[in-house]
Coordinates of C-alpha atoms in Angstrom, one line a residue:
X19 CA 13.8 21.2 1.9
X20 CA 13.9 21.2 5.7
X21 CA 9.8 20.3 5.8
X22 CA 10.5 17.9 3.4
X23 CA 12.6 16.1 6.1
X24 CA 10.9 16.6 8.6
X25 CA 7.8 14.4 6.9
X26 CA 10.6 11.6 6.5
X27 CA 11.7 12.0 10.2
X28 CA 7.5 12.4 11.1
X29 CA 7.2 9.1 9.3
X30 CA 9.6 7.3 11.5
X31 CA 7.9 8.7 14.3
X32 CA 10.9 11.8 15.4
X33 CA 11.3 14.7 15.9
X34 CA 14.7 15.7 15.6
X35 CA 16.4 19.6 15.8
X36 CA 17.3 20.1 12.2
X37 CA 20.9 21.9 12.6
X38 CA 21.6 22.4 8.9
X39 CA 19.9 21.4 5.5
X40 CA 21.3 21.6 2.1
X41 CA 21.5 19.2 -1.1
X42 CA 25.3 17.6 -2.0
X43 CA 27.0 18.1 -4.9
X44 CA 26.3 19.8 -9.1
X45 CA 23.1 20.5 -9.8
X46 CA 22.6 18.5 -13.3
X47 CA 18.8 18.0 -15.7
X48 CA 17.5 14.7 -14.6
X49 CA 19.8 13.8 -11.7
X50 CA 19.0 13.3 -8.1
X51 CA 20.9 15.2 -5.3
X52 CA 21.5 13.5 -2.0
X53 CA 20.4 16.0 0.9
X54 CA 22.5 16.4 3.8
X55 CA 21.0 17.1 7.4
X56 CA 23.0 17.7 10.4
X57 CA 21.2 17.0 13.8
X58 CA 21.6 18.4 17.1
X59 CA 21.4 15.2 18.7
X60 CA 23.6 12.0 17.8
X61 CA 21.2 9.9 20.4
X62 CA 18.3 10.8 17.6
X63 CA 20.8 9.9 14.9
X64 CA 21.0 6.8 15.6
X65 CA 17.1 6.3 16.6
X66 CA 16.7 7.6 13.2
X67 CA 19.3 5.5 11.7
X68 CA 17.7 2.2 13.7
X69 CA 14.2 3.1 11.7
X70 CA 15.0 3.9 8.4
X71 CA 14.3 0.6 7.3
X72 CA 10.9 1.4 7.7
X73 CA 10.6 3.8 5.2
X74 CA 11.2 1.0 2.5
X75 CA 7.2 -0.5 3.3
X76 CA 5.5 3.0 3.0
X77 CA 4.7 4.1 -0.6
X78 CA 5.3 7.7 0.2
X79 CA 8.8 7.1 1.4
X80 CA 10.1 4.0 -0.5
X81 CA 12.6 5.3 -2.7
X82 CA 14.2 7.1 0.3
X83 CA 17.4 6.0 1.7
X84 CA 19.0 7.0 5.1
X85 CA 22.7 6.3 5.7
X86 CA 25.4 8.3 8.2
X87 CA 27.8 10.9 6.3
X88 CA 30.8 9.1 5.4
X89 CA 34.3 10.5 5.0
X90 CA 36.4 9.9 1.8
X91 CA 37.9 6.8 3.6
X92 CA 35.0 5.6 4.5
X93 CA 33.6 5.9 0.9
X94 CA 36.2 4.1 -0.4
X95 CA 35.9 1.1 1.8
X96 CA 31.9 1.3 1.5
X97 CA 32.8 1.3 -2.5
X98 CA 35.4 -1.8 -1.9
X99 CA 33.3 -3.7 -0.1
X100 CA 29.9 -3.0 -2.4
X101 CA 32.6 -4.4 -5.3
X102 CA 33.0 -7.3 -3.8
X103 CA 29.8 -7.7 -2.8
X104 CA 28.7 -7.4 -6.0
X105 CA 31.4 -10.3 -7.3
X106 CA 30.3 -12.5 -4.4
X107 CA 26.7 -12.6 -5.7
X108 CA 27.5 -12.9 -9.2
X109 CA 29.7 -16.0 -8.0
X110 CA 28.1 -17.2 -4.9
X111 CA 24.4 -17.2 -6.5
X112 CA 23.5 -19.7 -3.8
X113 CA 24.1 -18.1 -0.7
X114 CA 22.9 -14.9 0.1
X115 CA 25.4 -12.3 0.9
X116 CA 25.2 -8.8 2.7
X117 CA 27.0 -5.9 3.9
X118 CA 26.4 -5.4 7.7
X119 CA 28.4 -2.9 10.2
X120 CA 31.8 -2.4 7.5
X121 CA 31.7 -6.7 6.9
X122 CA 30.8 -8.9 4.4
X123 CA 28.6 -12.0 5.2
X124 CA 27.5 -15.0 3.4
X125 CA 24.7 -17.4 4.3
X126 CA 22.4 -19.9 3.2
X127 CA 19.2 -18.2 1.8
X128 CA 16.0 -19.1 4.6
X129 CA 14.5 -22.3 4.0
X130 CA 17.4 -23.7 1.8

């Protein structure tokens, strides 16, 4: 598990101390597991954080997301705001809305 993060982390160009490893929650047929790593460094963190978007161009990596470890509040916000989100753009077809830094956004689309 730990080298298959560290090709992720090699794809964005770091090399981070892996602290701890492991996959989150019940192992069940067919379904995914988030993995969890812990880094010695929150200066990497957020380098790594900063280039994650990167991984969505590569074909390797494309289907791999990278977000901070929330906390149950956290999740629930994240989940209030995704709602909402959601009911914005089912709405608000229009304008294109996002989620950036715990805030909801709307905006013209480019060019319209």
């Amino acid at each position: 598990l730990e080298s298959k993060a560290a090709e992720v982390f090699e794809q964005l160009e770091e090399k981070p101390k892996v602290v701890e490893c492991h996959r989150v929650g019940v192992q069940k047929e067919g379904a995914l597991r988030p993995v969890k790593v812990t880094l010695s460094s929150s200066d990497t963190v957020g380098r790594i954080l900063g280039k994650s978007r990167q991984l969505r161009t590569t074909d390797r990596f494309s289907r791999v997301f990278i977000s901070k470890d929330l906390n149950v509040e956290e999740r629930n916000a994240r989940k209030k705001l995704v709602m909402e989100l959601k009911q914005k753009r089912e709405n608000e077809p229009g304008l294109h809305h996002f989620i950036r830094n715990g805030t909801l956004f709307s905006r013209n689309h480019a060019g319209s």
